[in-house]
PDB file of C-alpha atoms in Angstrom:
ATOM      1  CA  MET A  18     -26.605 147.238 -23.178  1.00  0.00           C
ATOM      2  CA  LYS A  19     -28.728 150.239 -24.167  1.00  0.00           C
ATOM      3  CA  ARG A  20     -29.778 152.712 -21.488  1.00  0.00           C
ATOM      4  CA  SER A  21     -33.325 154.056 -21.440  1.00  0.00           C
ATOM      5  CA  VAL A  22     -35.750 156.578 -20.004  1.00  0.00           C
ATOM      6  CA  VAL A  23     -39.335 155.316 -19.820  1.00  0.00           C
ATOM      7  CA  LEU A  24     -42.357 157.623 -19.998  1.00  0.00           C
ATOM      8  CA  LEU A  25     -44.582 156.077 -17.331  1.00  0.00           C
ATOM      9  CA  SER A  26     -48.204 157.142 -16.844  1.00  0.00           C
ATOM     10  CA  SER A  27     -48.993 153.859 -15.022  1.00  0.00           C
ATOM     11  CA  GLY A  28     -51.502 152.966 -17.745  1.00  0.00           C
ATOM     12  CA  LEU A  29     -51.444 149.541 -19.381  1.00  0.00           C
ATOM     13  CA  ASP A  30     -49.207 150.424 -22.333  1.00  0.00           C
ATOM     14  CA  SER A  31     -46.541 152.367 -20.458  1.00  0.00           C
ATOM     15  CA  SER A  32     -46.462 149.812 -17.634  1.00  0.00           C
ATOM     16  CA  VAL A  33     -45.875 146.901 -19.991  1.00  0.00           C
ATOM     17  CA  ASN A  34     -43.206 148.921 -21.794  1.00  0.00           C
ATOM     18  CA  LEU A  35     -41.534 149.557 -18.429  1.00  0.00           C
ATOM     19  CA  TYR A  36     -41.237 145.834 -17.771  1.00  0.00           C
ATOM     20  CA  GLU A  37     -40.162 145.122 -21.346  1.00  0.00           C
ATOM     21  CA  ALA A  38     -37.523 147.833 -21.094  1.00  0.00           C
ATOM     22  CA  ARG A  39     -36.051 146.048 -18.040  1.00  0.00           C
ATOM     23  CA  LEU A  40     -35.298 143.068 -20.262  1.00  0.00           C
ATOM     24  CA  ARG A  41     -33.865 145.014 -23.160  1.00  0.00           C
ATOM     25  CA  SER A  42     -32.088 147.931 -21.528  1.00  0.00           C
ATOM     26  CA  GLU A  43     -30.821 149.507 -18.356  1.00  0.00           C
ATOM     27  CA  ILE A  44     -33.543 151.890 -17.211  1.00  0.00           C
ATOM     28  CA  VAL A  45     -31.923 155.022 -15.808  1.00  0.00           C
ATOM     29  CA  ALA A  46     -35.239 156.692 -14.939  1.00  0.00           C
ATOM     30  CA  ALA A  47     -38.991 156.579 -15.407  1.00  0.00           C
ATOM     31  CA  VAL A  48     -40.652 159.940 -15.991  1.00  0.00           C
ATOM     32  CA  THR A  49     -44.268 160.759 -15.108  1.00  0.00           C
ATOM     33  CA  PHE A  50     -45.838 164.000 -16.311  1.00  0.00           C
ATOM     34  CA  ASP A  51     -48.384 166.097 -14.438  1.00  0.00           C
ATOM     35  CA  TYR A  52     -50.009 168.388 -16.999  1.00  0.00           C
ATOM     36  CA  GLY A  53     -53.078 169.031 -14.866  1.00  0.00           C
ATOM     37  CA  GLN A  54     -54.961 165.946 -16.018  1.00  0.00           C
ATOM     38  CA  ARG A  55     -57.766 164.731 -13.780  1.00  0.00           C
ATOM     39  CA  ALA A  56     -56.007 161.422 -13.113  1.00  0.00           C
ATOM     40  CA  ALA A  57     -52.630 162.990 -12.297  1.00  0.00           C
ATOM     41  CA  GLY A  58     -52.671 162.061  -8.611  1.00  0.00           C
ATOM     42  CA  ARG A  59     -53.513 158.421  -9.243  1.00  0.00           C
ATOM     43  CA  GLU A  60     -51.103 158.151 -12.170  1.00  0.00           C
ATOM     44  CA  ILE A  61     -48.221 159.580 -10.152  1.00  0.00           C
ATOM     45  CA  GLU A  62     -48.919 157.401  -7.121  1.00  0.00           C
ATOM     46  CA  ASN A  63     -49.245 154.196  -9.131  1.00  0.00           C
ATOM     47  CA  ALA A  64     -46.171 155.013 -11.218  1.00  0.00           C
ATOM     48  CA  ARG A  65     -44.204 155.683  -8.028  1.00  0.00           C
ATOM     49  CA  ARG A  66     -45.304 152.360  -6.560  1.00  0.00           C
ATOM     50  CA  GLN A  67     -44.298 150.542  -9.735  1.00  0.00           C
ATOM     51  CA  CYS A  68     -40.873 152.152  -9.657  1.00  0.00           C
ATOM     52  CA  ASP A  69     -40.442 151.381  -5.957  1.00  0.00           C
ATOM     53  CA  HIS A  70     -41.371 147.760  -6.656  1.00  0.00           C
ATOM     54  CA  LEU A  71     -38.792 147.484  -9.446  1.00  0.00           C
ATOM     55  CA  GLY A  72     -36.079 149.668  -7.887  1.00  0.00           C
ATOM     56  CA  ILE A  73     -36.211 152.285 -10.657  1.00  0.00           C
ATOM     57  CA  ARG A  74     -35.585 156.012 -10.211  1.00  0.00           C
ATOM     58  CA  HIS A  75     -38.871 157.931 -10.582  1.00  0.00           C
ATOM     59  CA  ILE A  76     -39.003 161.525 -11.793  1.00  0.00           C
ATOM     60  CA  ILE A  77     -42.181 163.643 -11.720  1.00  0.00           C
ATOM     61  CA  VAL A  78     -42.278 166.516 -14.218  1.00  0.00           C
ATOM     62  CA  PRO A  79     -44.967 169.192 -13.659  1.00  0.00           C
ATOM     63  CA  LEU A  80     -46.268 170.904 -16.786  1.00  0.00           C
ATOM     64  CA  PRO A  81     -48.652 173.538 -15.379  1.00  0.00           C
ATOM     65  CA  PHE A  82     -48.626 175.571 -18.587  1.00  0.00           C
ATOM     66  CA  PHE A  83     -50.753 172.996 -20.440  1.00  0.00           C
ATOM     67  CA  LYS A  84     -53.893 174.592 -19.024  1.00  0.00           C
ATOM     68  CA  GLU A  85     -53.022 177.777 -20.904  1.00  0.00           C
ATOM     69  CA  PHE A  86     -53.536 176.234 -24.341  1.00  0.00           C
ATOM     70  CA  THR A  87     -55.891 173.281 -24.046  1.00  0.00           C
ATOM     71  CA  GLU A  88     -59.613 172.937 -23.474  1.00  0.00           C
ATOM     72  CA  THR A  89     -59.440 169.143 -23.398  1.00  0.00           C
ATOM     73  CA  SER A  90     -61.834 167.411 -21.035  1.00  0.00           C
ATOM     74  CA  LEU A  91     -58.851 165.604 -19.490  1.00  0.00           C
ATOM     75  CA  VAL A  92     -57.730 168.942 -18.031  1.00  0.00           C
ATOM     76  CA  ASN A  93     -60.736 171.277 -18.192  1.00  0.00           C
ATOM     77  CA  ARG A  94     -63.194 170.239 -15.468  1.00  0.00           C
ATOM     78  CA  ALA A  95     -65.949 172.277 -17.152  1.00  0.00           C
ATOM     79  CA  SER A  96     -65.842 169.915 -20.122  1.00  0.00           C
ATOM     80  CA  GLU A  97     -67.196 166.384 -19.735  1.00  0.00           C
ATOM     81  CA  ILE A  98     -65.095 163.339 -20.575  1.00  0.00           C
ATOM     82  CA  PRO A  99     -67.004 160.995 -22.934  1.00  0.00           C
ATOM     83  CA  THR A 100     -68.288 157.934 -21.067  1.00  0.00           C
ATOM     84  CA  LYS A 101     -70.674 154.985 -21.363  1.00  0.00           C
ATOM     85  CA  SER A 102     -72.600 154.848 -24.669  1.00  0.00           C
ATOM     86  CA  GLU A 103     -70.909 158.026 -25.928  1.00  0.00           C
ATOM     87  CA  VAL A 104     -67.830 155.866 -26.367  1.00  0.00           C
ATOM     88  CA  GLY A 105     -67.719 153.340 -29.197  1.00  0.00           C
ATOM     89  CA  ILE A 106     -64.439 151.467 -29.047  1.00  0.00           C
ATOM     90  CA  ASP A 107     -65.377 149.474 -32.162  1.00  0.00           C
ATOM     91  CA  ASP A 108     -67.050 152.393 -33.962  1.00  0.00           C
ATOM     92  CA  MET A 109     -64.529 154.524 -35.856  1.00  0.00           C
ATOM     93  CA  LYS A 110     -66.977 157.403 -36.307  1.00  0.00           C
ATOM     94  CA  LYS A 111     -67.677 157.584 -32.578  1.00  0.00           C
ATOM     95  CA  SER A 112     -64.011 157.103 -31.714  1.00  0.00           C
ATOM     96  CA  ALA A 113     -62.978 159.959 -33.986  1.00  0.00           C
ATOM     97  CA  ALA A 114     -65.570 162.235 -32.363  1.00  0.00           C
ATOM     98  CA  THR A 115     -64.583 161.390 -28.791  1.00  0.00           C
ATOM     99  CA  ALA A 116     -60.869 161.605 -29.632  1.00  0.00           C
ATOM    100  CA  VAL A 117     -61.320 165.314 -30.358  1.00  0.00           C
ATOM    101  CA  ARG A 118     -62.701 165.843 -26.845  1.00  0.00           C
ATOM    102  CA  VAL A 119     -59.721 164.212 -25.111  1.00  0.00           C
ATOM    103  CA  TRP A 120     -57.010 165.407 -27.499  1.00  0.00           C
ATOM    104  CA  VAL A 121     -54.265 167.437 -25.791  1.00  0.00           C
ATOM    105  CA  PRO A 122     -52.359 169.730 -28.212  1.00  0.00           C
ATOM    106  CA  ASN A 123     -48.914 168.287 -28.969  1.00  0.00           C
ATOM    107  CA  ARG A 124     -48.891 166.379 -25.677  1.00  0.00           C
ATOM    108  CA  ASN A 125     -46.742 163.502 -26.853  1.00  0.00           C
ATOM    109  CA  GLY A 126     -44.496 165.800 -28.866  1.00  0.00           C
ATOM    110  CA  ILE A 127     -43.778 167.905 -25.785  1.00  0.00           C
ATOM    111  CA  MET A 128     -43.345 164.937 -23.456  1.00  0.00           C
ATOM    112  CA  LEU A 129     -41.043 163.023 -25.770  1.00  0.00           C
ATOM    113  CA  SER A 130     -38.865 166.110 -26.205  1.00  0.00           C
ATOM    114  CA  ILE A 131     -38.589 166.596 -22.444  1.00  0.00           C
ATOM    115  CA  ALA A 132     -37.821 162.910 -21.967  1.00  0.00           C
ATOM    116  CA  ALA A 133     -35.137 163.183 -24.648  1.00  0.00           C
ATOM    117  CA  GLY A 134     -33.524 165.993 -22.656  1.00  0.00           C
ATOM    118  CA  TYR A 135     -33.411 163.764 -19.585  1.00  0.00           C
ATOM    119  CA  ALA A 136     -32.112 160.878 -21.674  1.00  0.00           C
ATOM    120  CA  GLU A 137     -29.307 162.921 -23.190  1.00  0.00           C
ATOM    121  CA  GLY A 138     -28.321 164.355 -19.823  1.00  0.00           C
ATOM    122  CA  LEU A 139     -28.424 160.927 -18.167  1.00  0.00           C
ATOM    123  CA  LYS A 140     -26.468 159.376 -21.039  1.00  0.00           C
ATOM    124  CA  ALA A 141     -29.294 157.124 -22.166  1.00  0.00           C
ATOM    125  CA  ASP A 142     -29.919 155.887 -25.692  1.00  0.00           C
ATOM    126  CA  TRP A 143     -33.674 155.349 -25.814  1.00  0.00           C
ATOM    127  CA  ILE A 144     -36.851 157.042 -24.662  1.00  0.00           C
ATOM    128  CA  ILE A 145     -39.780 154.645 -24.399  1.00  0.00           C
ATOM    129  CA  PRO A 146     -43.450 155.749 -24.323  1.00  0.00           C
ATOM    130  CA  GLY A 147     -46.461 153.424 -24.256  1.00  0.00           C
ATOM    131  CA  PHE A 148     -48.463 153.273 -27.489  1.00  0.00           C
ATOM    132  CA  ASN A 149     -50.789 150.682 -29.065  1.00  0.00           C
ATOM    133  CA  ILE A 150     -52.291 149.994 -32.475  1.00  0.00           C
ATOM    134  CA  GLU A 151     -55.912 150.423 -31.311  1.00  0.00           C
ATOM    135  CA  GLU A 152     -55.634 154.064 -30.285  1.00  0.00           C
ATOM    136  CA  ALA A 153     -53.220 154.846 -33.105  1.00  0.00           C
ATOM    137  CA  ALA A 154     -56.247 154.666 -35.407  1.00  0.00           C
ATOM    138  CA  THR A 155     -57.540 157.959 -33.977  1.00  0.00           C
ATOM    139  CA  PHE A 156     -54.400 159.368 -32.319  1.00  0.00           C
ATOM    140  CA  PRO A 157     -51.635 159.843 -34.937  1.00  0.00           C
ATOM    141  CA  ASP A 158     -49.090 160.586 -32.216  1.00  0.00           C
ATOM    142  CA  ASN A 159     -49.405 156.948 -31.084  1.00  0.00           C
ATOM    143  CA  THR A 160     -48.013 155.527 -34.307  1.00  0.00           C
ATOM    144  CA  ASP A 161     -44.697 154.008 -35.293  1.00  0.00           C
ATOM    145  CA  GLU A 162     -44.473 156.680 -37.992  1.00  0.00           C
ATOM    146  CA  PHE A 163     -44.568 159.366 -35.308  1.00  0.00           C
ATOM    147  CA  LEU A 164     -41.779 157.659 -33.377  1.00  0.00           C
ATOM    148  CA  LYS A 165     -39.614 157.401 -36.491  1.00  0.00           C
ATOM    149  CA  ALA A 166     -40.186 161.063 -37.310  1.00  0.00           C
ATOM    150  CA  THR A 167     -39.361 162.047 -33.733  1.00  0.00           C
ATOM    151  CA  THR A 168     -36.186 159.971 -33.787  1.00  0.00           C
ATOM    152  CA  HIS A 169     -35.188 161.724 -37.001  1.00  0.00           C
ATOM    153  CA  ALA A 170     -35.694 165.119 -35.343  1.00  0.00           C
ATOM    154  CA  PHE A 171     -33.583 164.021 -32.366  1.00  0.00           C
ATOM    155  CA  LYS A 172     -30.646 163.501 -34.735  1.00  0.00           C
ATOM    156  CA  PHE A 173     -30.539 167.291 -34.854  1.00  0.00           C
ATOM    157  CA  SER A 174     -31.629 168.202 -31.320  1.00  0.00           C
ATOM    158  CA  THR A 175     -29.660 165.689 -29.211  1.00  0.00           C
ATOM    159  CA  ALA A 176     -25.908 165.270 -29.331  1.00  0.00           C
ATOM    160  CA  ASN A 177     -26.120 161.528 -28.784  1.00  0.00           C
ATOM    161  CA  HIS A 178     -29.031 160.997 -31.226  1.00  0.00           C
ATOM    162  CA  ILE A 179     -31.679 159.695 -28.848  1.00  0.00           C
ATOM    163  CA  GLU A 180     -34.055 157.111 -30.314  1.00  0.00           C
ATOM    164  CA  ALA A 181     -37.786 157.083 -29.530  1.00  0.00           C
ATOM    165  CA  ILE A 182     -38.968 153.476 -29.492  1.00  0.00           C
ATOM    166  CA  CYS A 183     -41.946 151.536 -28.178  1.00  0.00           C
ATOM    167  CA  PHE A 184     -42.377 147.790 -27.814  1.00  0.00           C
ATOM    168  CA  THR A 185     -46.183 147.758 -28.214  1.00  0.00           C
ATOM    169  CA  THR A 186     -46.998 149.937 -31.228  1.00  0.00           C
ATOM    170  CA  ALA A 187     -47.989 146.884 -33.309  1.00  0.00           C
ATOM    171  CA  LEU A 188     -50.085 145.301 -30.525  1.00  0.00           C
ATOM    172  CA  ASP A 189     -53.713 145.744 -29.544  1.00  0.00           C
ATOM    173  CA  LYS A 190     -54.690 146.018 -25.898  1.00  0.00           C
ATOM    174  CA  THR A 191     -55.454 142.307 -25.529  1.00  0.00           C
ATOM    175  CA  ALA A 192     -52.015 141.339 -26.805  1.00  0.00           C
ATOM    176  CA  ILE A 193     -50.474 143.911 -24.459  1.00  0.00           C
ATOM    177  CA  VAL A 194     -52.275 142.378 -21.468  1.00  0.00           C
ATOM    178  CA  ARG A 195     -50.996 138.943 -22.503  1.00  0.00           C
ATOM    179  CA  ARG A 196     -47.453 140.258 -22.807  1.00  0.00           C
ATOM    180  CA  GLY A 197     -47.772 141.980 -19.457  1.00  0.00           C
ATOM    181  CA  THR A 198     -48.814 138.680 -17.895  1.00  0.00           C
ATOM    182  CA  GLU A 199     -45.734 136.998 -19.353  1.00  0.00           C
ATOM    183  CA  LEU A 200     -43.537 139.759 -17.957  1.00  0.00           C
ATOM    184  CA  GLY A 201     -45.040 139.584 -14.474  1.00  0.00           C
ATOM    185  CA  VAL A 202     -46.537 143.088 -14.572  1.00  0.00           C
ATOM    186  CA  ARG A 203     -48.253 144.183 -11.352  1.00  0.00           C
ATOM    187  CA  PHE A 204     -51.744 144.765 -12.752  1.00  0.00           C
ATOM    188  CA  ASP A 205     -52.893 146.016  -9.359  1.00  0.00           C
ATOM    189  CA  LEU A 206     -50.618 149.028  -9.897  1.00  0.00           C
ATOM    190  CA  ILE A 207     -52.007 149.949 -13.328  1.00  0.00           C
ATOM    191  CA  TRP A 208     -54.237 153.032 -13.592  1.00  0.00           C
ATOM    192  CA  PRO A 209     -55.871 153.265 -17.046  1.00  0.00           C
ATOM    193  CA  CYS A 210     -58.755 155.573 -16.084  1.00  0.00           C
ATOM    194  CA  TYR A 211     -59.185 159.157 -17.313  1.00  0.00           C
ATOM    195  CA  PHE A 212     -60.543 160.056 -13.860  1.00  0.00           C
ATOM    196  CA  GLY A 213     -58.670 160.184 -10.559  1.00  0.00           C
ATOM    197  CA  ASN A 214     -61.232 158.660  -8.216  1.00  0.00           C
ATOM    198  CA  GLU A 215     -60.731 155.921  -5.625  1.00  0.00           C
ATOM    199  CA  THR A 216     -61.602 153.209  -8.148  1.00  0.00           C
ATOM    200  CA  LEU A 217     -61.637 152.904 -11.927  1.00  0.00           C
ATOM    201  CA  CYS A 218     -64.750 154.465 -13.455  1.00  0.00           C
ATOM    202  CA  GLY A 219     -65.115 151.588 -15.918  1.00  0.00           C
ATOM    203  CA  GLN A 220     -66.969 153.902 -18.304  1.00  0.00           C
ATOM    204  CA  CYS A 221     -64.415 156.131 -20.060  1.00  0.00           C
ATOM    205  CA  GLU A 222     -62.844 154.953 -23.312  1.00  0.00           C
ATOM    206  CA  SER A 223     -59.574 154.006 -21.667  1.00  0.00           C
ATOM    207  CA  CYS A 224     -61.334 151.919 -19.017  1.00  0.00           C
ATOM    208  CA  GLN A 225     -63.557 150.251 -21.602  1.00  0.00           C
ATOM    209  CA  ARG A 226     -60.571 149.233 -23.719  1.00  0.00           C
ATOM    210  CA  TYR A 227     -58.678 148.002 -20.669  1.00  0.00           C
ATOM    211  CA  THR A 228     -61.640 146.002 -19.322  1.00  0.00           C
ATOM    212  CA  ARG A 229     -62.261 144.342 -22.678  1.00  0.00           C
ATOM    213  CA  ALA A 230     -58.577 143.529 -23.121  1.00  0.00           C
ATOM    214  CA  ARG A 231     -58.351 141.890 -19.708  1.00  0.00           C
ATOM    215  CA  ALA A 232     -61.477 139.830 -20.393  1.00  0.00           C
ATOM    216  CA  ASP A 233     -60.265 138.754 -23.839  1.00  0.00           C
ATOM    217  CA  ALA A 234     -56.860 137.841 -22.394  1.00  0.00           C
ATOM    218  CA  GLY A 235     -58.476 135.763 -19.653  1.00  0.00           C
ATOM    219  CA  ARG A 236     -57.649 138.171 -16.851  1.00  0.00           C
ATOM    220  CA  GLY A 237     -61.130 139.620 -16.430  1.00  0.00           C
TER     221      GLY A 237
END
């Protein structure tokens, strides 16, 4: 059986990939990154609880240097995260505009490379992030093409040729909720929100996509 390291933010996509990875591999660790994002505390806590529930080793990786090169609203508290009517989850023009405001320079490239280091050191075969086809339309680092290119690069940078794979790249959020239901995912431990408050804001793009997906999948 393959061995894997899962990149776990505790959002919908990464959580469903965590459960899927349990079926298809031996998970040696789940890695959660703290790059100074507003939701870091909630993401770490919910990821930890998921790992405790499943008996999976949880590793927290701080990346404090992100604040030195990004002005993204996810990190910079002086910049507002798009919410409410600013967000248009079915409007490509609006989505492209708001994507710029929450884009973090090379975030997934950096995180996948770090996860590959853990995977090589822990003698794993796969690293598994959580991507989906909806957000891939405006975030090119959420695509299957990106994963294939990254895997190609790992042929040179890892001795055991780590593969970057994801089980949800071809699925929209509704299909991911349905798959999560089939897998028995603990939806009470998912944190999709860009903010780190006591409850989900329900207004940021991530919350809006998650809320719609749950409703469409009959879990509203």
